[in-house]
Amino acid sequence: MSDLGELLRKAREQRGLTLDDIQETTKIRKRYLEAIESGDHTVLPGPFYVRAFVKNYSEAVGLDPDEVLRLYQHEVPAAPVEQISEPIVSRSPRRVQSQSSERLGKIGFNVMMWSFLILIVVVIWVYVINNDTGGAKQTDNNTNITEVSKPPATNEGGTAGGNENTPTDNPTPPTPTQAPTTVTFGSKVGKADQYDIGPVGVAHKVEVKVSGGRSWLEVRSDSNQGEKLYSANAEDGSVESFELTGPLYINVGRADLTEIKVDGVIVPDGDRAGSKKLLLKPLIDENAATGGNTDTGTESGTNTGTGTGTGTETNQTKTE
């Protein structure tokens, strides 16, 4: 068995896959897969198919195909270089295509210029309308409303006179709206792309959907060495959900068949026929601990002041 075949076989066994599973995922015949693992490339149709089969096999078991081909290039035959000459008749369609592109470019430029002019006119019109409305409001504010603005007469006890049943205006504070979820690329952590999830202090939900075929899916908490939450070949149409209370590590075998969302917001995964590793990290409020200490000090000061005032009033009563 060759070193390349041994690497692919170990990666397949670590994920609990059989050659039948690889055959179903990659559509490569089982006898060709056995030949790749044993290093017998004479069974394969040709050098081009050797490289293509090794690349598809690597993607199916979660390995980087380009890195595998680079490390084991001495075992994989190089693809034959074919000299392809372009026919002379292909030049004429290119010229026609270039002329069509120029026409579309001119039309697009004209549309953009007219849209810009229309936008300027709309902005000026809105500005004029707002100024007219502001002038009308200012005129209303200058109207004499002396009778309405008179302060109510007060009684001997200092209570405002008039109708005692007059309701008091207590404006209801507006209900705060929750900030939208944000997905921001932070940095590269090993081979994983780290994304910071906001806003702070909000519970987030992660959904991983597989469509178009089967794909390897591995989800762990904190990092690639954390607690395993999910590890299997996800079937076509399956949706897996996870609560994002801390860092979440996600490894997919086929990024083009997988869609990852946080509260409905799509997380970019490259969308290519290969593996992808992501680290979703929720933002943390770093000032929470400091705010708690300040509140404790305020409550202590309030209790001390209350005790002192009570003792003073008691002494005055006894003296009288």
PDB file of C-alpha atoms in Angstrom:
ATOM      1  CA  MET A   1       0.000   0.000   0.000  1.00  0.00           C
ATOM      2  CA  SER A   2       1.295   3.477  -0.897  1.00  0.00           C
ATOM      3  CA  ASP A   3       1.641   6.383   1.539  1.00  0.00           C
ATOM      4  CA  LEU A   4      -1.150   8.247  -0.267  1.00  0.00           C
ATOM      5  CA  GLY A   5      -3.501   5.301  -0.049  1.00  0.00           C
ATOM      6  CA  GLU A   6      -2.686   4.782   3.623  1.00  0.00           C
ATOM      7  CA  LEU A   7      -3.499   8.469   4.337  1.00  0.00           C
ATOM      8  CA  LEU A   8      -6.866   8.273   2.554  1.00  0.00           C
ATOM      9  CA  ARG A   9      -7.791   4.986   4.205  1.00  0.00           C
ATOM     10  CA  LYS A  10      -7.036   6.316   7.735  1.00  0.00           C
ATOM     11  CA  ALA A  11      -9.031   9.488   7.092  1.00  0.00           C
ATOM     12  CA  ARG A  12     -11.972   7.386   5.868  1.00  0.00           C
ATOM     13  CA  GLU A  13     -11.865   5.055   8.882  1.00  0.00           C
ATOM     14  CA  GLN A  14     -11.615   7.946  11.351  1.00  0.00           C
ATOM     15  CA  ARG A  15     -14.939   9.262  10.031  1.00  0.00           C
ATOM     16  CA  GLY A  16     -16.556   5.834  10.139  1.00  0.00           C
ATOM     17  CA  LEU A  17     -17.006   5.637   6.355  1.00  0.00           C
ATOM     18  CA  THR A  18     -16.831   2.605   4.113  1.00  0.00           C
ATOM     19  CA  LEU A  19     -15.824   2.367   0.487  1.00  0.00           C
ATOM     20  CA  ASP A  20     -19.514   2.049  -0.366  1.00  0.00           C
ATOM     21  CA  ASP A  21     -20.163   5.396   1.353  1.00  0.00           C
ATOM     22  CA  ILE A  22     -17.318   7.030  -0.598  1.00  0.00           C
ATOM     23  CA  GLN A  23     -18.641   5.493  -3.805  1.00  0.00           C
ATOM     24  CA  GLU A  24     -22.100   6.930  -3.195  1.00  0.00           C
ATOM     25  CA  THR A  25     -20.692  10.398  -2.358  1.00  0.00           C
ATOM     26  CA  THR A  26     -18.112  10.712  -5.149  1.00  0.00           C
ATOM     27  CA  LYS A  27     -19.806   8.489  -7.798  1.00  0.00           C
ATOM     28  CA  ILE A  28     -16.445   6.681  -8.283  1.00  0.00           C
ATOM     29  CA  ARG A  29     -16.522   2.923  -8.721  1.00  0.00           C
ATOM     30  CA  LYS A  30     -15.495   0.899  -5.679  1.00  0.00           C
ATOM     31  CA  ARG A  31     -12.747  -0.974  -7.556  1.00  0.00           C
ATOM     32  CA  TYR A  32     -11.129   2.338  -8.479  1.00  0.00           C
ATOM     33  CA  LEU A  33     -11.249   3.431  -4.825  1.00  0.00           C
ATOM     34  CA  GLU A  34      -9.606   0.157  -3.794  1.00  0.00           C
ATOM     35  CA  ALA A  35      -6.917   0.719  -6.435  1.00  0.00           C
ATOM     36  CA  ILE A  36      -6.189   4.218  -5.067  1.00  0.00           C
ATOM     37  CA  GLU A  37      -5.799   2.893  -1.520  1.00  0.00           C
ATOM     38  CA  SER A  38      -3.535   0.046  -2.655  1.00  0.00           C
ATOM     39  CA  GLY A  39      -1.491   2.333  -4.933  1.00  0.00           C
ATOM     40  CA  ASP A  40      -2.225   0.278  -8.074  1.00  0.00           C
ATOM     41  CA  HIS A  41      -2.876   3.112 -10.548  1.00  0.00           C
ATOM     42  CA  THR A  42      -2.746   0.807 -13.564  1.00  0.00           C
ATOM     43  CA  VAL A  43      -6.383  -0.138 -12.952  1.00  0.00           C
ATOM     44  CA  LEU A  44      -7.495   3.492 -13.411  1.00  0.00           C
ATOM     45  CA  PRO A  45      -8.377   4.801 -16.901  1.00  0.00           C
ATOM     46  CA  GLY A  46      -5.500   7.314 -17.154  1.00  0.00           C
ATOM     47  CA  PRO A  47      -3.333   9.967 -15.411  1.00  0.00           C
ATOM     48  CA  PHE A  48      -6.069  12.583 -15.601  1.00  0.00           C
ATOM     49  CA  TYR A  49      -8.562  10.305 -13.839  1.00  0.00           C
ATOM     50  CA  VAL A  50      -5.997   9.436 -11.153  1.00  0.00           C
ATOM     51  CA  ARG A  51      -5.692  13.089 -10.107  1.00  0.00           C
ATOM     52  CA  ALA A  52      -9.434  13.680 -10.337  1.00  0.00           C
ATOM     53  CA  PHE A  53     -10.305  10.568  -8.291  1.00  0.00           C
ATOM     54  CA  VAL A  54      -7.713  11.378  -5.589  1.00  0.00           C
ATOM     55  CA  LYS A  55      -9.038  14.940  -5.345  1.00  0.00           C
ATOM     56  CA  ASN A  56     -12.681  13.805  -4.987  1.00  0.00           C
ATOM     57  CA  TYR A  57     -11.700  11.112  -2.461  1.00  0.00           C
ATOM     58  CA  SER A  58      -9.811  13.708  -0.348  1.00  0.00           C
ATOM     59  CA  GLU A  59     -12.788  16.092  -0.333  1.00  0.00           C
ATOM     60  CA  ALA A  60     -15.159  13.291   0.715  1.00  0.00           C
ATOM     61  CA  VAL A  61     -13.063  12.436   3.826  1.00  0.00           C
ATOM     62  CA  GLY A  62     -12.521  16.093   4.828  1.00  0.00           C
ATOM     63  CA  LEU A  63      -8.927  16.552   3.560  1.00  0.00           C
ATOM     64  CA  ASP A  64      -7.568  19.480   1.549  1.00  0.00           C
ATOM     65  CA  PRO A  65      -7.260  18.050  -1.998  1.00  0.00           C
ATOM     66  CA  ASP A  66      -4.683  20.595  -3.194  1.00  0.00           C
ATOM     67  CA  GLU A  67      -2.468  19.907  -0.190  1.00  0.00           C
ATOM     68  CA  VAL A  68      -2.758  16.122  -0.674  1.00  0.00           C
ATOM     69  CA  LEU A  69      -1.789  16.369  -4.365  1.00  0.00           C
ATOM     70  CA  ARG A  70       1.150  18.612  -3.488  1.00  0.00           C
ATOM     71  CA  LEU A  71       2.531  16.333  -0.735  1.00  0.00           C
ATOM     72  CA  TYR A  72       2.128  13.133  -2.761  1.00  0.00           C
ATOM     73  CA  GLN A  73       2.909  14.437  -6.243  1.00  0.00           C
ATOM     74  CA  HIS A  74       5.570  11.730  -6.609  1.00  0.00           C
ATOM     75  CA  GLU A  75       2.781   9.092  -6.448  1.00  0.00           C
ATOM     76  CA  VAL A  76       0.203  10.884  -8.559  1.00  0.00           C
ATOM     77  CA  PRO A  77       1.119  11.170 -12.251  1.00  0.00           C
ATOM     78  CA  ALA A  78       1.076  14.674 -13.697  1.00  0.00           C
ATOM     79  CA  ALA A  79      -1.789  15.553 -15.984  1.00  0.00           C
ATOM     80  CA  PRO A  80      -0.803  15.574 -19.688  1.00  0.00           C
ATOM     81  CA  VAL A  81      -0.481  19.031 -21.204  1.00  0.00           C
ATOM     82  CA  GLU A  82      -2.572  19.378 -24.314  1.00  0.00           C
ATOM     83  CA  GLN A  83      -1.881  22.028 -26.904  1.00  0.00           C
ATOM     84  CA  ILE A  84      -5.227  23.455 -27.902  1.00  0.00           C
ATOM     85  CA  SER A  85      -5.163  25.743 -30.899  1.00  0.00           C
ATOM     86  CA  GLU A  86      -8.005  28.186 -31.301  1.00  0.00           C
ATOM     87  CA  PRO A  87      -9.679  28.161 -34.708  1.00  0.00           C
ATOM     88  CA  ILE A  88      -9.438  31.284 -36.767  1.00  0.00           C
ATOM     89  CA  VAL A  89     -13.224  31.581 -37.046  1.00  0.00           C
ATOM     90  CA  SER A  90     -13.419  32.289 -33.295  1.00  0.00           C
ATOM     91  CA  ARG A  91     -12.034  35.824 -33.724  1.00  0.00           C
ATOM     92  CA  SER A  92     -15.121  37.154 -35.441  1.00  0.00           C
ATOM     93  CA  PRO A  93     -17.528  36.212 -32.624  1.00  0.00           C
ATOM     94  CA  ARG A  94     -15.163  37.879 -30.167  1.00  0.00           C
ATOM     95  CA  ARG A  95     -15.397  41.142 -32.082  1.00  0.00           C
ATOM     96  CA  VAL A  96     -19.170  40.868 -32.170  1.00  0.00           C
ATOM     97  CA  GLN A  97     -19.176  40.170 -28.438  1.00  0.00           C
ATOM     98  CA  SER A  98     -16.895  43.164 -27.811  1.00  0.00           C
ATOM     99  CA  GLN A  99     -19.205  45.475 -29.785  1.00  0.00           C
ATOM    100  CA  SER A 100     -22.217  44.133 -27.864  1.00  0.00           C
ATOM    101  CA  SER A 101     -20.409  44.754 -24.559  1.00  0.00           C
ATOM    102  CA  GLU A 102     -19.625  48.331 -25.593  1.00  0.00           C
ATOM    103  CA  ARG A 103     -23.289  48.959 -26.430  1.00  0.00           C
ATOM    104  CA  LEU A 104     -24.420  47.550 -23.109  1.00  0.00           C
ATOM    105  CA  GLY A 105     -21.814  49.670 -21.339  1.00  0.00           C
ATOM    106  CA  LYS A 106     -23.059  52.859 -23.017  1.00  0.00           C
ATOM    107  CA  ILE A 107     -26.675  52.027 -22.198  1.00  0.00           C
ATOM    108  CA  GLY A 108     -25.758  51.322 -18.576  1.00  0.00           C
ATOM    109  CA  PHE A 109     -23.839  54.603 -18.316  1.00  0.00           C
ATOM    110  CA  ASN A 110     -26.791  56.583 -19.707  1.00  0.00           C
ATOM    111  CA  VAL A 111     -29.208  54.862 -17.306  1.00  0.00           C
ATOM    112  CA  MET A 112     -26.913  55.625 -14.371  1.00  0.00           C
ATOM    113  CA  MET A 113     -26.593  59.313 -15.344  1.00  0.00           C
ATOM    114  CA  TRP A 114     -30.376  59.751 -15.674  1.00  0.00           C
ATOM    115  CA  SER A 115     -30.936  57.965 -12.367  1.00  0.00           C
ATOM    116  CA  PHE A 116     -28.454  60.309 -10.693  1.00  0.00           C
ATOM    117  CA  LEU A 117     -30.240  63.390 -12.093  1.00  0.00           C
ATOM    118  CA  ILE A 118     -33.638  62.071 -10.970  1.00  0.00           C
ATOM    119  CA  LEU A 119     -32.214  61.404  -7.502  1.00  0.00           C
ATOM    120  CA  ILE A 120     -30.974  65.017  -7.243  1.00  0.00           C
ATOM    121  CA  VAL A 121     -34.408  66.354  -8.227  1.00  0.00           C
ATOM    122  CA  VAL A 122     -36.137  64.139  -5.624  1.00  0.00           C
ATOM    123  CA  VAL A 123     -33.747  65.278  -2.873  1.00  0.00           C
ATOM    124  CA  ILE A 124     -34.336  68.969  -3.708  1.00  0.00           C
ATOM    125  CA  TRP A 125     -38.122  68.423  -3.751  1.00  0.00           C
ATOM    126  CA  VAL A 126     -38.094  66.684  -0.350  1.00  0.00           C
ATOM    127  CA  TYR A 127     -35.906  69.455   1.089  1.00  0.00           C
ATOM    128  CA  VAL A 128     -38.335  72.157  -0.109  1.00  0.00           C
ATOM    129  CA  ILE A 129     -41.368  70.282   1.273  1.00  0.00           C
ATOM    130  CA  ASN A 130     -39.686  69.873   4.676  1.00  0.00           C
ATOM    131  CA  ASN A 131     -38.844  73.580   4.834  1.00  0.00           C
ATOM    132  CA  ASP A 132     -42.467  74.544   4.081  1.00  0.00           C
ATOM    133  CA  THR A 133     -43.707  72.206   6.820  1.00  0.00           C
ATOM    134  CA  GLY A 134     -41.175  73.620   9.289  1.00  0.00           C
ATOM    135  CA  GLY A 135     -42.342  77.190   8.574  1.00  0.00           C
ATOM    136  CA  ALA A 136     -45.984  76.245   9.212  1.00  0.00           C
ATOM    137  CA  LYS A 137     -45.045  74.647  12.552  1.00  0.00           C
ATOM    138  CA  GLN A 138     -43.091  77.752  13.589  1.00  0.00           C
ATOM    139  CA  THR A 139     -46.123  79.994  12.787  1.00  0.00           C
ATOM    140  CA  ASP A 140     -48.339  77.814  14.993  1.00  0.00           C
ATOM    141  CA  ASN A 141     -45.845  78.074  17.839  1.00  0.00           C
ATOM    142  CA  ASN A 142     -45.930  81.911  17.692  1.00  0.00           C
ATOM    143  CA  THR A 143     -49.748  82.027  18.130  1.00  0.00           C
ATOM    144  CA  ASN A 144     -50.909  83.720  21.369  1.00  0.00           C
ATOM    145  CA  ILE A 145     -52.062  81.001  23.753  1.00  0.00           C
ATOM    146  CA  THR A 146     -51.832  82.992  27.017  1.00  0.00           C
ATOM    147  CA  GLU A 147     -54.976  81.497  28.514  1.00  0.00           C
ATOM    148  CA  VAL A 148     -53.775  77.991  27.985  1.00  0.00           C
ATOM    149  CA  SER A 149     -50.268  78.658  29.320  1.00  0.00           C
ATOM    150  CA  LYS A 150     -51.424  80.262  32.622  1.00  0.00           C
ATOM    151  CA  PRO A 151     -50.226  78.282  35.623  1.00  0.00           C
ATOM    152  CA  PRO A 152     -53.046  76.829  37.740  1.00  0.00           C
ATOM    153  CA  ALA A 153     -53.928  78.658  40.950  1.00  0.00           C
ATOM    154  CA  THR A 154     -52.731  77.043  44.134  1.00  0.00           C
ATOM    155  CA  ASN A 155     -54.683  76.582  47.351  1.00  0.00           C
ATOM    156  CA  GLU A 156     -53.448  77.412  50.858  1.00  0.00           C
ATOM    157  CA  GLY A 157     -51.959  73.988  51.254  1.00  0.00           C
ATOM    158  CA  GLY A 158     -49.945  74.441  48.042  1.00  0.00           C
ATOM    159  CA  THR A 159     -52.202  72.123  46.044  1.00  0.00           C
ATOM    160  CA  ALA A 160     -53.071  73.220  42.530  1.00  0.00           C
ATOM    161  CA  GLY A 161     -56.692  74.325  42.210  1.00  0.00           C
ATOM    162  CA  GLY A 162     -59.171  73.468  39.508  1.00  0.00           C
ATOM    163  CA  ASN A 163     -60.620  70.182  38.564  1.00  0.00           C
ATOM    164  CA  GLU A 164     -59.182  67.498  40.835  1.00  0.00           C
ATOM    165  CA  ASN A 165     -60.017  64.793  38.321  1.00  0.00           C
ATOM    166  CA  THR A 166     -57.745  66.224  35.612  1.00  0.00           C
ATOM    167  CA  PRO A 167     -55.588  63.313  34.398  1.00  0.00           C
ATOM    168  CA  THR A 168     -51.818  63.573  34.655  1.00  0.00           C
ATOM    169  CA  ASP A 169     -49.765  62.922  31.500  1.00  0.00           C
ATOM    170  CA  ASN A 170     -47.506  59.945  32.066  1.00  0.00           C
ATOM    171  CA  PRO A 171     -45.796  59.183  28.773  1.00  0.00           C
ATOM    172  CA  THR A 172     -45.060  55.514  28.246  1.00  0.00           C
ATOM    173  CA  PRO A 173     -41.404  54.904  27.373  1.00  0.00           C
ATOM    174  CA  PRO A 174     -40.950  53.224  23.985  1.00  0.00           C
ATOM    175  CA  THR A 175     -40.161  49.544  23.958  1.00  0.00           C
ATOM    176  CA  PRO A 176     -36.523  49.019  22.927  1.00  0.00           C
ATOM    177  CA  THR A 177     -36.097  47.030  19.740  1.00  0.00           C
ATOM    178  CA  GLN A 178     -33.559  44.240  19.495  1.00  0.00           C
ATOM    179  CA  ALA A 179     -30.537  45.009  17.355  1.00  0.00           C
ATOM    180  CA  PRO A 180     -30.143  42.833  14.242  1.00  0.00           C
ATOM    181  CA  THR A 181     -27.744  39.904  14.244  1.00  0.00           C
ATOM    182  CA  THR A 182     -24.292  40.668  12.779  1.00  0.00           C
ATOM    183  CA  VAL A 183     -21.789  38.172  11.329  1.00  0.00           C
ATOM    184  CA  THR A 184     -18.301  39.730  11.044  1.00  0.00           C
ATOM    185  CA  PHE A 185     -15.066  38.020   9.962  1.00  0.00           C
ATOM    186  CA  GLY A 186     -12.576  38.324  12.824  1.00  0.00           C
ATOM    187  CA  SER A 187      -9.379  36.410  12.061  1.00  0.00           C
ATOM    188  CA  LYS A 188      -7.915  33.105  10.922  1.00  0.00           C
ATOM    189  CA  VAL A 189      -7.619  30.552  13.750  1.00  0.00           C
ATOM    190  CA  GLY A 190      -5.492  27.718  12.396  1.00  0.00           C
ATOM    191  CA  LYS A 191      -7.376  26.457   9.338  1.00  0.00           C
ATOM    192  CA  ALA A 192     -10.724  27.811  10.580  1.00  0.00           C
ATOM    193  CA  ASP A 193     -12.264  31.196   9.724  1.00  0.00           C
ATOM    194  CA  GLN A 194     -13.426  32.927  12.922  1.00  0.00           C
ATOM    195  CA  TYR A 195     -16.632  35.004  12.724  1.00  0.00           C
ATOM    196  CA  ASP A 196     -17.758  37.311  15.571  1.00  0.00           C
ATOM    197  CA  ILE A 197     -21.522  37.120  16.215  1.00  0.00           C
ATOM    198  CA  GLY A 198     -23.357  40.158  17.616  1.00  0.00           C
ATOM    199  CA  PRO A 199     -25.082  41.822  19.302  1.00  0.00           C
ATOM    200  CA  VAL A 200     -23.916  41.271  22.908  1.00  0.00           C
ATOM    201  CA  GLY A 201     -26.241  39.636  25.424  1.00  0.00           C
ATOM    202  CA  VAL A 202     -28.602  38.035  22.871  1.00  0.00           C
ATOM    203  CA  ALA A 203     -29.246  34.297  22.522  1.00  0.00           C
ATOM    204  CA  HIS A 204     -28.366  33.126  19.003  1.00  0.00           C
ATOM    205  CA  LYS A 205     -29.464  30.027  17.071  1.00  0.00           C
ATOM    206  CA  VAL A 206     -27.270  28.288  14.478  1.00  0.00           C
ATOM    207  CA  GLU A 207     -28.817  26.186  11.681  1.00  0.00           C
ATOM    208  CA  VAL A 208     -26.848  23.937   9.309  1.00  0.00           C
ATOM    209  CA  LYS A 209     -28.811  22.763   6.246  1.00  0.00           C
ATOM    210  CA  VAL A 210     -27.582  20.170   3.731  1.00  0.00           C
ATOM    211  CA  SER A 211     -29.124  20.165   0.252  1.00  0.00           C
ATOM    212  CA  GLY A 212     -28.102  18.631  -3.051  1.00  0.00           C
ATOM    213  CA  GLY A 213     -26.450  15.498  -1.639  1.00  0.00           C
ATOM    214  CA  ARG A 214     -24.769  14.020   1.440  1.00  0.00           C
ATOM    215  CA  SER A 215     -22.044  15.934   3.251  1.00  0.00           C
ATOM    216  CA  TRP A 216     -19.811  15.236   6.228  1.00  0.00           C
ATOM    217  CA  LEU A 217     -20.720  17.479   9.222  1.00  0.00           C
ATOM    218  CA  GLU A 218     -18.814  17.859  12.492  1.00  0.00           C
ATOM    219  CA  VAL A 219     -19.814  20.336  15.228  1.00  0.00           C
ATOM    220  CA  ARG A 220     -17.859  20.855  18.469  1.00  0.00           C
ATOM    221  CA  SER A 221     -18.035  23.361  21.309  1.00  0.00           C
ATOM    222  CA  ASP A 222     -15.208  25.890  21.942  1.00  0.00           C
ATOM    223  CA  SER A 223     -12.669  24.496  19.372  1.00  0.00           C
ATOM    224  CA  ASN A 224     -11.740  21.563  17.155  1.00  0.00           C
ATOM    225  CA  GLN A 225     -10.745  19.644  20.315  1.00  0.00           C
ATOM    226  CA  GLY A 226     -13.923  20.547  22.290  1.00  0.00           C
ATOM    227  CA  GLU A 227     -16.967  18.472  23.141  1.00  0.00           C
ATOM    228  CA  LYS A 228     -18.442  16.717  20.099  1.00  0.00           C
ATOM    229  CA  LEU A 229     -22.022  17.869  19.489  1.00  0.00           C
ATOM    230  CA  TYR A 230     -22.556  16.241  16.057  1.00  0.00           C
ATOM    231  CA  SER A 231     -20.392  14.045  13.823  1.00  0.00           C
ATOM    232  CA  ALA A 232     -21.901  12.112  10.908  1.00  0.00           C
ATOM    233  CA  ASN A 233     -22.716  12.144   7.220  1.00  0.00           C
ATOM    234  CA  ALA A 234     -25.711  14.500   7.022  1.00  0.00           C
ATOM    235  CA  GLU A 235     -28.383  13.358   4.577  1.00  0.00           C
ATOM    236  CA  ASP A 236     -29.783  15.531   1.786  1.00  0.00           C
ATOM    237  CA  GLY A 237     -32.432  17.911   3.166  1.00  0.00           C
ATOM    238  CA  SER A 238     -31.437  17.526   6.834  1.00  0.00           C
ATOM    239  CA  VAL A 239     -31.291  20.586   9.126  1.00  0.00           C
ATOM    240  CA  GLU A 240     -29.296  20.589  12.379  1.00  0.00           C
ATOM    241  CA  SER A 241     -29.830  23.352  15.012  1.00  0.00           C
ATOM    242  CA  PHE A 242     -27.498  24.447  17.825  1.00  0.00           C
ATOM    243  CA  GLU A 243     -27.655  27.132  20.559  1.00  0.00           C
ATOM    244  CA  LEU A 244     -24.748  29.610  20.302  1.00  0.00           C
ATOM    245  CA  THR A 245     -23.901  30.249  23.979  1.00  0.00           C
ATOM    246  CA  GLY A 246     -20.140  30.012  23.450  1.00  0.00           C
ATOM    247  CA  PRO A 247     -17.618  29.415  20.627  1.00  0.00           C
ATOM    248  CA  LEU A 248     -18.870  26.792  18.130  1.00  0.00           C
ATOM    249  CA  TYR A 249     -16.513  24.893  15.761  1.00  0.00           C
ATOM    250  CA  ILE A 250     -18.070  23.638  12.490  1.00  0.00           C
ATOM    251  CA  ASN A 251     -16.330  21.389   9.905  1.00  0.00           C
ATOM    252  CA  VAL A 252     -18.154  20.474   6.657  1.00  0.00           C
ATOM    253  CA  GLY A 253     -16.943  18.127   3.948  1.00  0.00           C
ATOM    254  CA  ARG A 254     -18.809  19.812   1.053  1.00  0.00           C
ATOM    255  CA  ALA A 255     -19.257  23.565   1.466  1.00  0.00           C
ATOM    256  CA  ASP A 256     -21.243  23.786  -1.776  1.00  0.00           C
ATOM    257  CA  LEU A 257     -23.930  21.476  -0.336  1.00  0.00           C
ATOM    258  CA  THR A 258     -24.059  23.151   3.095  1.00  0.00           C
ATOM    259  CA  GLU A 259     -25.765  26.383   4.205  1.00  0.00           C
ATOM    260  CA  ILE A 260     -24.949  27.833   7.657  1.00  0.00           C
ATOM    261  CA  LYS A 261     -27.179  30.540   9.214  1.00  0.00           C
ATOM    262  CA  VAL A 262     -27.127  32.453  12.517  1.00  0.00           C
ATOM    263  CA  ASP A 263     -30.597  33.831  13.341  1.00  0.00           C
ATOM    264  CA  GLY A 264     -31.386  33.668   9.615  1.00  0.00           C
ATOM    265  CA  VAL A 265     -28.159  35.475   8.574  1.00  0.00           C
ATOM    266  CA  ILE A 266     -26.007  33.408   6.172  1.00  0.00           C
ATOM    267  CA  VAL A 267     -22.399  32.731   7.225  1.00  0.00           C
ATOM    268  CA  PRO A 268     -20.077  32.723   4.160  1.00  0.00           C
ATOM    269  CA  ASP A 269     -18.379  29.318   3.761  1.00  0.00           C
ATOM    270  CA  GLY A 270     -16.737  29.642   0.335  1.00  0.00           C
ATOM    271  CA  ASP A 271     -19.456  27.585  -1.411  1.00  0.00           C
ATOM    272  CA  ARG A 272     -16.981  25.251  -3.120  1.00  0.00           C
ATOM    273  CA  ALA A 273     -16.848  21.503  -3.590  1.00  0.00           C
ATOM    274  CA  GLY A 274     -14.449  20.968  -0.694  1.00  0.00           C
ATOM    275  CA  SER A 275     -14.146  21.046   3.069  1.00  0.00           C
ATOM    276  CA  LYS A 276     -14.543  24.237   5.152  1.00  0.00           C
ATOM    277  CA  LYS A 277     -13.838  24.942   8.812  1.00  0.00           C
ATOM    278  CA  LEU A 278     -15.560  27.755  10.738  1.00  0.00           C
ATOM    279  CA  LEU A 279     -15.397  29.069  14.324  1.00  0.00           C
ATOM    280  CA  LEU A 280     -18.474  31.074  15.403  1.00  0.00           C
ATOM    281  CA  LYS A 281     -17.729  33.219  18.476  1.00  0.00           C
ATOM    282  CA  PRO A 282     -20.462  35.295  20.197  1.00  0.00           C
ATOM    283  CA  LEU A 283     -19.430  38.764  21.417  1.00  0.00           C
ATOM    284  CA  ILE A 284     -19.070  39.219  25.222  1.00  0.00           C
ATOM    285  CA  ASP A 285     -19.863  42.331  27.334  1.00  0.00           C
ATOM    286  CA  GLU A 286     -16.514  43.028  29.033  1.00  0.00           C
ATOM    287  CA  ASN A 287     -17.943  45.774  31.337  1.00  0.00           C
ATOM    288  CA  ALA A 288     -20.556  43.524  33.015  1.00  0.00           C
ATOM    289  CA  ALA A 289     -18.353  42.702  36.029  1.00  0.00           C
ATOM    290  CA  THR A 290     -17.378  46.357  36.626  1.00  0.00           C
ATOM    291  CA  GLY A 291     -21.025  47.517  36.584  1.00  0.00           C
ATOM    292  CA  GLY A 292     -21.971  44.939  39.248  1.00  0.00           C
ATOM    293  CA  ASN A 293     -19.327  46.242  41.706  1.00  0.00           C
ATOM    294  CA  THR A 294     -20.530  49.844  41.258  1.00  0.00           C
ATOM    295  CA  ASP A 295     -24.123  48.922  42.138  1.00  0.00           C
ATOM    296  CA  THR A 296     -22.998  47.154  45.340  1.00  0.00           C
ATOM    297  CA  GLY A 297     -21.138  50.250  46.527  1.00  0.00           C
ATOM    298  CA  THR A 298     -24.137  52.473  45.835  1.00  0.00           C
ATOM    299  CA  GLU A 299     -26.468  50.253  47.849  1.00  0.00           C
ATOM    300  CA  SER A 300     -24.062  50.222  50.833  1.00  0.00           C
ATOM    301  CA  GLY A 301     -23.867  54.011  50.817  1.00  0.00           C
ATOM    302  CA  THR A 302     -27.658  54.296  50.731  1.00  0.00           C
ATOM    303  CA  ASN A 303     -28.112  51.982  53.708  1.00  0.00           C
ATOM    304  CA  THR A 304     -25.555  53.917  55.792  1.00  0.00           C
ATOM    305  CA  GLY A 305     -27.267  57.245  55.080  1.00  0.00           C
ATOM    306  CA  THR A 306     -30.674  55.844  56.044  1.00  0.00           C
ATOM    307  CA  GLY A 307     -29.426  54.508  59.374  1.00  0.00           C
ATOM    308  CA  THR A 308     -27.818  57.823  60.354  1.00  0.00           C
ATOM    309  CA  GLY A 309     -30.957  59.850  59.577  1.00  0.00           C
ATOM    310  CA  THR A 310     -33.166  57.545  61.674  1.00  0.00           C
ATOM    311  CA  GLY A 311     -30.881  57.799  64.708  1.00  0.00           C
ATOM    312  CA  THR A 312     -30.870  61.606  64.579  1.00  0.00           C
ATOM    313  CA  GLU A 313     -34.658  61.852  64.438  1.00  0.00           C
ATOM    314  CA  THR A 314     -34.978  59.542  67.490  1.00  0.00           C
ATOM    315  CA  ASN A 315     -32.617  61.709  69.594  1.00  0.00           C
ATOM    316  CA  GLN A 316     -34.574  64.872  68.730  1.00  0.00           C
ATOM    317  CA  THR A 317     -37.875  63.253  69.851  1.00  0.00           C
ATOM    318  CA  LYS A 318     -36.450  62.308  73.257  1.00  0.00           C
ATOM    319  CA  THR A 319     -35.128  65.863  73.847  1.00  0.00           C
ATOM    320  CA  GLU A 320     -38.528  67.391  73.144  1.00  0.00           C
TER     321      GLU A 320
END
